[in-house]
Amino acid sequence: MRKNIVAGNWKMHKNHTETLALLEDIIAQKQETATEIVVAPTFVNLKAAVDQVTGKNITVAAQNMHQAEGGAFTGEIAASMLTDIGVQTVILGHSERRAYFHETDALLASKVDTALKHEMRVIFCFGEELKDRQKNNHFNIVEYQLRDALFHLKKEDWKSIILAYEPVWAIGTGETASPEQAQEMHQFIRELIAKVYGTEVADNVSILYGGSVKPDNAKEIFSKPDVDGGLIGGASLKAADFLAIVNAF
Ligand code: 13P
């Protein structure tokens, strides 16, 4: 059965001191659900975060990684460097990586392959822009993002894939997809995966929603049958808000 997961994408926020303080605050909050908690601090703070959450119900994820095994790629981080410090989960395909760092679905397919080769779990992000939704093209866009980056995978690879539908128009804007819009897209995604990989894969993959999830809207979004959790930006930077979202299931 698929898992409920709430992941905090800290983006380029929180220095070392602040990272430790925020984690301490998160650990001090009371978790009332069996939801898996994931936090994704910046690269320089990953090792400290791993050390701090050891023995707790919190997983540390990286926000990106390079597709090569290693080599002359100044400024980049390899999968083996992440796993060596205990990071087994990586976020790939975030819309900010796509928009500002020109990541394409073809590039993301090779990043996914490298992550899986290193037995990492991938939180794969995708979602349409406002112009796509206005043209009623959002289902097509999402279908092609998934096909081009993930549908070369084998059935068994899907054990390591978590999907995160993040409509670009809802990220950091305060504008959330309505629970009905989220459900409609998540159901479309699950049906698409069922067509290609069968119902067992489709029923077991967790599909998270991301885009302006807050304590006051999380419960309604998470109540939808095909929404298995959230990928949270802004509201993950305050421990009380983040845990209120975790506890919204
Ligand atoms: P916000 O929750 O700040 O809209 O960000 C969502 C997001 O991009 C998570 O990856």
PDB file of N, CA and C in Angstrom, residues 127-193:
ATOM      1  N   GLY A 127       4.721  19.449 -13.539  1.00  0.00           N
ATOM      2  CA  GLY A 127       3.469  20.221 -13.428  1.00  0.00           C
ATOM      3  C   GLY A 127       3.425  21.270 -14.514  1.00  0.00           C
ATOM      4  N   GLU A 128       2.226  21.708 -14.826  1.00  0.00           N
ATOM      5  CA  GLU A 128       2.037  22.635 -15.934  1.00  0.00           C
ATOM      6  C   GLU A 128       2.191  24.084 -15.494  1.00  0.00           C
ATOM      7  N   GLU A 129       2.448  24.961 -16.472  1.00  0.00           N
ATOM      8  CA  GLU A 129       2.465  26.403 -16.207  1.00  0.00           C
ATOM      9  C   GLU A 129       1.041  26.951 -16.393  1.00  0.00           C
ATOM     10  N   LEU A 130       0.869  28.204 -15.942  1.00  0.00           N
ATOM     11  CA  LEU A 130      -0.467  28.813 -16.011  1.00  0.00           C
ATOM     12  C   LEU A 130      -1.001  28.835 -17.448  1.00  0.00           C
ATOM     13  N   LYS A 131      -0.110  29.182 -18.407  1.00  0.00           N
ATOM     14  CA  LYS A 131      -0.552  29.286 -19.810  1.00  0.00           C
ATOM     15  C   LYS A 131      -1.072  27.926 -20.323  1.00  0.00           C
ATOM     16  N   ASP A 132      -0.470  26.829 -19.822  1.00  0.00           N
ATOM     17  CA  ASP A 132      -0.929  25.498 -20.248  1.00  0.00           C
ATOM     18  C   ASP A 132      -2.337  25.230 -19.725  1.00  0.00           C
ATOM     19  N   ARG A 133      -2.557  25.618 -18.471  1.00  0.00           N
ATOM     20  CA  ARG A 133      -3.879  25.380 -17.885  1.00  0.00           C
ATOM     21  C   ARG A 133      -4.917  26.264 -18.574  1.00  0.00           C
ATOM     22  N   GLN A 134      -4.533  27.509 -18.865  1.00  0.00           N
ATOM     23  CA  GLN A 134      -5.486  28.402 -19.526  1.00  0.00           C
ATOM     24  C   GLN A 134      -5.893  27.873 -20.897  1.00  0.00           C
ATOM     25  N   LYS A 135      -4.950  27.167 -21.543  1.00  0.00           N
ATOM     26  CA  LYS A 135      -5.269  26.590 -22.870  1.00  0.00           C
ATOM     27  C   LYS A 135      -5.868  25.191 -22.745  1.00  0.00           C
ATOM     28  N   ASN A 136      -6.124  24.796 -21.495  1.00  0.00           N
ATOM     29  CA  ASN A 136      -6.684  23.457 -21.233  1.00  0.00           C
ATOM     30  C   ASN A 136      -5.754  22.340 -21.728  1.00  0.00           C
ATOM     31  N   ASN A 137      -4.454  22.609 -21.623  1.00  0.00           N
ATOM     32  CA  ASN A 137      -3.460  21.665 -22.143  1.00  0.00           C
ATOM     33  C   ASN A 137      -2.711  20.981 -20.999  1.00  0.00           C
ATOM     34  N   HIS A 138      -3.209  21.160 -19.755  1.00  0.00           N
ATOM     35  CA  HIS A 138      -2.424  20.693 -18.600  1.00  0.00           C
ATOM     36  C   HIS A 138      -2.269  19.181 -18.528  1.00  0.00           C
ATOM     37  N   PHE A 139      -3.288  18.434 -18.942  1.00  0.00           N
ATOM     38  CA  PHE A 139      -3.157  16.965 -18.883  1.00  0.00           C
ATOM     39  C   PHE A 139      -2.089  16.479 -19.872  1.00  0.00           C
ATOM     40  N   ASN A 140      -2.075  17.096 -21.066  1.00  0.00           N
ATOM     41  CA  ASN A 140      -1.057  16.740 -22.071  1.00  0.00           C
ATOM     42  C   ASN A 140       0.343  17.006 -21.581  1.00  0.00           C
ATOM     43  N   ILE A 141       0.539  18.196 -20.996  1.00  0.00           N
ATOM     44  CA  ILE A 141       1.873  18.596 -20.528  1.00  0.00           C
ATOM     45  C   ILE A 141       2.356  17.597 -19.483  1.00  0.00           C
ATOM     46  N   VAL A 142       1.502  17.296 -18.533  1.00  0.00           N
ATOM     47  CA  VAL A 142       1.881  16.373 -17.460  1.00  0.00           C
ATOM     48  C   VAL A 142       2.168  14.980 -18.029  1.00  0.00           C
ATOM     49  N   GLU A 143       1.328  14.550 -18.956  1.00  0.00           N
ATOM     50  CA  GLU A 143       1.542  13.216 -19.548  1.00  0.00           C
ATOM     51  C   GLU A 143       2.918  13.149 -20.219  1.00  0.00           C
ATOM     52  N   TYR A 144       3.276  14.204 -20.963  1.00  0.00           N
ATOM     53  CA  TYR A 144       4.561  14.156 -21.662  1.00  0.00           C
ATOM     54  C   TYR A 144       5.752  14.286 -20.710  1.00  0.00           C
ATOM     55  N   GLN A 145       5.584  15.069 -19.657  1.00  0.00           N
ATOM     56  CA  GLN A 145       6.667  15.146 -18.663  1.00  0.00           C
ATOM     57  C   GLN A 145       6.934  13.758 -18.079  1.00  0.00           C
ATOM     58  N   LEU A 146       5.875  13.042 -17.755  1.00  0.00           N
ATOM     59  CA  LEU A 146       6.042  11.701 -17.166  1.00  0.00           C
ATOM     60  C   LEU A 146       6.584  10.717 -18.195  1.00  0.00           C
ATOM     61  N   ARG A 147       6.014  10.747 -19.393  1.00  0.00           N
ATOM     62  CA  ARG A 147       6.474   9.813 -20.436  1.00  0.00           C
ATOM     63  C   ARG A 147       7.948  10.016 -20.723  1.00  0.00           C
ATOM     64  N   ASP A 148       8.362  11.277 -20.906  1.00  0.00           N
ATOM     65  CA  ASP A 148       9.733  11.537 -21.361  1.00  0.00           C
ATOM     66  C   ASP A 148      10.768  11.294 -20.269  1.00  0.00           C
ATOM     67  N   ALA A 149      10.399  11.475 -19.018  1.00  0.00           N
ATOM     68  CA  ALA A 149      11.400  11.334 -17.953  1.00  0.00           C
ATOM     69  C   ALA A 149      11.331   9.994 -17.237  1.00  0.00           C
ATOM     70  N   LEU A 150      10.167   9.333 -17.247  1.00  0.00           N
ATOM     71  CA  LEU A 150      10.015   8.154 -16.377  1.00  0.00           C
ATOM     72  C   LEU A 150       9.530   6.875 -17.068  1.00  0.00           C
ATOM     73  N   PHE A 151       8.917   6.995 -18.234  1.00  0.00           N
ATOM     74  CA  PHE A 151       8.263   5.789 -18.762  1.00  0.00           C
ATOM     75  C   PHE A 151       9.230   4.831 -19.457  1.00  0.00           C
ATOM     76  N   HIS A 152      10.525   5.133 -19.409  1.00  0.00           N
ATOM     77  CA  HIS A 152      11.516   4.137 -19.867  1.00  0.00           C
ATOM     78  C   HIS A 152      11.861   3.176 -18.715  1.00  0.00           C
ATOM     79  N   LEU A 153      11.396   3.492 -17.507  1.00  0.00           N
ATOM     80  CA  LEU A 153      11.754   2.680 -16.333  1.00  0.00           C
ATOM     81  C   LEU A 153      11.101   1.308 -16.392  1.00  0.00           C
ATOM     82  N   LYS A 154      11.723   0.369 -15.691  1.00  0.00           N
ATOM     83  CA  LYS A 154      11.125  -0.959 -15.580  1.00  0.00           C
ATOM     84  C   LYS A 154      10.099  -0.925 -14.445  1.00  0.00           C
ATOM     85  N   LYS A 155       9.217  -1.892 -14.473  1.00  0.00           N
ATOM     86  CA  LYS A 155       8.147  -1.946 -13.472  1.00  0.00           C
ATOM     87  C   LYS A 155       8.724  -1.903 -12.052  1.00  0.00           C
ATOM     88  N   GLU A 156       9.761  -2.683 -11.804  1.00  0.00           N
ATOM     89  CA  GLU A 156      10.306  -2.765 -10.439  1.00  0.00           C
ATOM     90  C   GLU A 156      10.971  -1.460  -9.986  1.00  0.00           C
ATOM     91  N   ASP A 157      11.371  -0.611 -10.941  1.00  0.00           N
ATOM     92  CA  ASP A 157      11.990   0.676 -10.574  1.00  0.00           C
ATOM     93  C   ASP A 157      11.005   1.572  -9.825  1.00  0.00           C
ATOM     94  N   TRP A 158       9.715   1.359 -10.071  1.00  0.00           N
ATOM     95  CA  TRP A 158       8.713   2.256  -9.501  1.00  0.00           C
ATOM     96  C   TRP A 158       8.615   2.187  -7.980  1.00  0.00           C
ATOM     97  N   LYS A 159       9.226   1.167  -7.395  1.00  0.00           N
ATOM     98  CA  LYS A 159       9.287   1.106  -5.913  1.00  0.00           C
ATOM     99  C   LYS A 159      10.056   2.293  -5.356  1.00  0.00           C
ATOM    100  N   SER A 160      10.948   2.850  -6.195  1.00  0.00           N
ATOM    101  CA  SER A 160      11.820   3.937  -5.736  1.00  0.00           C
ATOM    102  C   SER A 160      11.365   5.309  -6.215  1.00  0.00           C
ATOM    103  N   ILE A 161      10.176   5.371  -6.812  1.00  0.00           N
ATOM    104  CA  ILE A 161       9.696   6.655  -7.362  1.00  0.00           C
ATOM    105  C   ILE A 161       8.532   7.196  -6.522  1.00  0.00           C
ATOM    106  N   ILE A 162       8.666   8.466  -6.155  1.00  0.00           N
ATOM    107  CA  ILE A 162       7.568   9.219  -5.529  1.00  0.00           C
ATOM    108  C   ILE A 162       7.272  10.356  -6.506  1.00  0.00           C
ATOM    109  N   LEU A 163       6.016  10.575  -6.826  1.00  0.00           N
ATOM    110  CA  LEU A 163       5.678  11.651  -7.766  1.00  0.00           C
ATOM    111  C   LEU A 163       5.232  12.886  -6.990  1.00  0.00           C
ATOM    112  N   ALA A 164       5.582  14.050  -7.495  1.00  0.00           N
ATOM    113  CA  ALA A 164       5.128  15.300  -6.871  1.00  0.00           C
ATOM    114  C   ALA A 164       4.572  16.213  -7.953  1.00  0.00           C
ATOM    115  N   TYR A 165       3.244  16.298  -8.007  1.00  0.00           N
ATOM    116  CA  TYR A 165       2.590  17.197  -8.959  1.00  0.00           C
ATOM    117  C   TYR A 165       2.589  18.601  -8.378  1.00  0.00           C
ATOM    118  N   GLU A 166       3.324  19.488  -9.046  1.00  0.00           N
ATOM    119  CA  GLU A 166       3.410  20.873  -8.578  1.00  0.00           C
ATOM    120  C   GLU A 166       3.055  21.811  -9.730  1.00  0.00           C
ATOM    121  N   PRO A 167       1.790  22.237  -9.830  1.00  0.00           N
ATOM    122  CA  PRO A 167       1.455  23.193 -10.883  1.00  0.00           C
ATOM    123  C   PRO A 167       2.248  24.486 -10.654  1.00  0.00           C
ATOM    124  N   VAL A 168       2.974  24.916 -11.668  1.00  0.00           N
ATOM    125  CA  VAL A 168       3.918  26.033 -11.503  1.00  0.00           C
ATOM    126  C   VAL A 168       3.210  27.288 -11.013  1.00  0.00           C
ATOM    127  N   TRP A 169       1.972  27.485 -11.461  1.00  0.00           N
ATOM    128  CA  TRP A 169       1.217  28.691 -11.092  1.00  0.00           C
ATOM    129  C   TRP A 169       0.835  28.711  -9.611  1.00  0.00           C
ATOM    130  N   ALA A 170       1.016  27.601  -8.929  1.00  0.00           N
ATOM    131  CA  ALA A 170       0.634  27.550  -7.503  1.00  0.00           C
ATOM    132  C   ALA A 170       1.849  27.582  -6.580  1.00  0.00           C
ATOM    133  N   ILE A 171       3.060  27.668  -7.148  1.00  0.00           N
ATOM    134  CA  ILE A 171       4.260  27.594  -6.307  1.00  0.00           C
ATOM    135  C   ILE A 171       4.662  28.977  -5.814  1.00  0.00           C
ATOM    136  N   GLY A 172       4.621  29.154  -4.504  1.00  0.00           N
ATOM    137  CA  GLY A 172       5.069  30.406  -3.896  1.00  0.00           C
ATOM    138  C   GLY A 172       4.163  31.580  -4.213  1.00  0.00           C
ATOM    139  N   THR A 173       2.995  31.325  -4.755  1.00  0.00           N
ATOM    140  CA  THR A 173       2.114  32.413  -5.189  1.00  0.00           C
ATOM    141  C   THR A 173       0.969  32.642  -4.203  1.00  0.00           C
ATOM    142  N   GLY A 174       0.776  31.684  -3.309  1.00  0.00           N
ATOM    143  CA  GLY A 174      -0.381  31.764  -2.417  1.00  0.00           C
ATOM    144  C   GLY A 174      -1.616  31.199  -3.086  1.00  0.00           C
ATOM    145  N   GLU A 175      -1.488  30.934  -4.392  1.00  0.00           N
ATOM    146  CA  GLU A 175      -2.619  30.364  -5.147  1.00  0.00           C
ATOM    147  C   GLU A 175      -2.493  28.836  -5.148  1.00  0.00           C
ATOM    148  N   THR A 176      -3.433  28.162  -4.532  1.00  0.00           N
ATOM    149  CA  THR A 176      -3.366  26.695  -4.478  1.00  0.00           C
ATOM    150  C   THR A 176      -4.318  26.110  -5.504  1.00  0.00           C
ATOM    151  N   ALA A 177      -3.940  24.971  -6.057  1.00  0.00           N
ATOM    152  CA  ALA A 177      -4.939  24.242  -6.846  1.00  0.00           C
ATOM    153  C   ALA A 177      -6.051  23.880  -5.867  1.00  0.00           C
ATOM    154  N   SER A 178      -7.276  23.904  -6.314  1.00  0.00           N
ATOM    155  CA  SER A 178      -8.358  23.494  -5.408  1.00  0.00           C
ATOM    156  C   SER A 178      -8.184  22.000  -5.145  1.00  0.00           C
ATOM    157  N   PRO A 179      -8.717  21.513  -4.026  1.00  0.00           N
ATOM    158  CA  PRO A 179      -8.623  20.071  -3.765  1.00  0.00           C
ATOM    159  C   PRO A 179      -9.180  19.263  -4.939  1.00  0.00           C
ATOM    160  N   GLU A 180     -10.204  19.792  -5.611  1.00  0.00           N
ATOM    161  CA  GLU A 180     -10.802  19.072  -6.749  1.00  0.00           C
ATOM    162  C   GLU A 180      -9.831  19.054  -7.941  1.00  0.00           C
ATOM    163  N   GLN A 181      -9.151  20.201  -8.164  1.00  0.00           N
ATOM    164  CA  GLN A 181      -8.178  20.233  -9.271  1.00  0.00           C
ATOM    165  C   GLN A 181      -7.018  19.275  -8.991  1.00  0.00           C
ATOM    166  N   ALA A 182      -6.573  19.236  -7.736  1.00  0.00           N
ATOM    167  CA  ALA A 182      -5.479  18.327  -7.373  1.00  0.00           C
ATOM    168  C   ALA A 182      -5.927  16.886  -7.579  1.00  0.00           C
ATOM    169  N   GLN A 183      -7.103  16.543  -7.069  1.00  0.00           N
ATOM    170  CA  GLN A 183      -7.616  15.173  -7.194  1.00  0.00           C
ATOM    171  C   GLN A 183      -7.760  14.778  -8.672  1.00  0.00           C
ATOM    172  N   GLU A 184      -8.313  15.699  -9.454  1.00  0.00           N
ATOM    173  CA  GLU A 184      -8.538  15.399 -10.874  1.00  0.00           C
ATOM    174  C   GLU A 184      -7.212  15.053 -11.572  1.00  0.00           C
ATOM    175  N   MET A 185      -6.166  15.840 -11.279  1.00  0.00           N
ATOM    176  CA  MET A 185      -4.869  15.572 -11.912  1.00  0.00           C
ATOM    177  C   MET A 185      -4.223  14.307 -11.340  1.00  0.00           C
ATOM    178  N   HIS A 186      -4.300  14.131 -10.028  1.00  0.00           N
ATOM    179  CA  HIS A 186      -3.687  12.938  -9.430  1.00  0.00           C
ATOM    180  C   HIS A 186      -4.350  11.662  -9.957  1.00  0.00           C
ATOM    181  N   GLN A 187      -5.666  11.725 -10.107  1.00  0.00           N
ATOM    182  CA  GLN A 187      -6.383  10.557 -10.636  1.00  0.00           C
ATOM    183  C   GLN A 187      -5.961  10.277 -12.086  1.00  0.00           C
ATOM    184  N   PHE A 188      -5.811  11.353 -12.858  1.00  0.00           N
ATOM    185  CA  PHE A 188      -5.349  11.221 -14.255  1.00  0.00           C
ATOM    186  C   PHE A 188      -3.970  10.546 -14.286  1.00  0.00           C
ATOM    187  N   ILE A 189      -3.079  10.986 -13.381  1.00  0.00           N
ATOM    188  CA  ILE A 189      -1.710  10.444 -13.335  1.00  0.00           C
ATOM    189  C   ILE A 189      -1.752   8.953 -12.963  1.00  0.00           C
ATOM    190  N   ARG A 190      -2.573   8.628 -11.971  1.00  0.00           N
ATOM    191  CA  ARG A 190      -2.616   7.227 -11.538  1.00  0.00           C
ATOM    192  C   ARG A 190      -3.199   6.340 -12.658  1.00  0.00           C
ATOM    193  N   GLU A 191      -4.199   6.855 -13.347  1.00  0.00           N
ATOM    194  CA  GLU A 191      -4.783   6.066 -14.449  1.00  0.00           C
ATOM    195  C   GLU A 191      -3.776   5.886 -15.590  1.00  0.00           C
ATOM    196  N   LEU A 192      -3.001   6.940 -15.837  1.00  0.00           N
ATOM    197  CA  LEU A 192      -1.977   6.865 -16.881  1.00  0.00           C
ATOM    198  C   LEU A 192      -0.927   5.801 -16.525  1.00  0.00           C
ATOM    199  N   ILE A 193      -0.494   5.799 -15.293  1.00  0.00           N
ATOM    200  CA  ILE A 193       0.505   4.813 -14.848  1.00  0.00           C
ATOM    201  C   ILE A 193      -0.094   3.404 -14.903  1.00  0.00           C
TER     202      ILE A 193
END
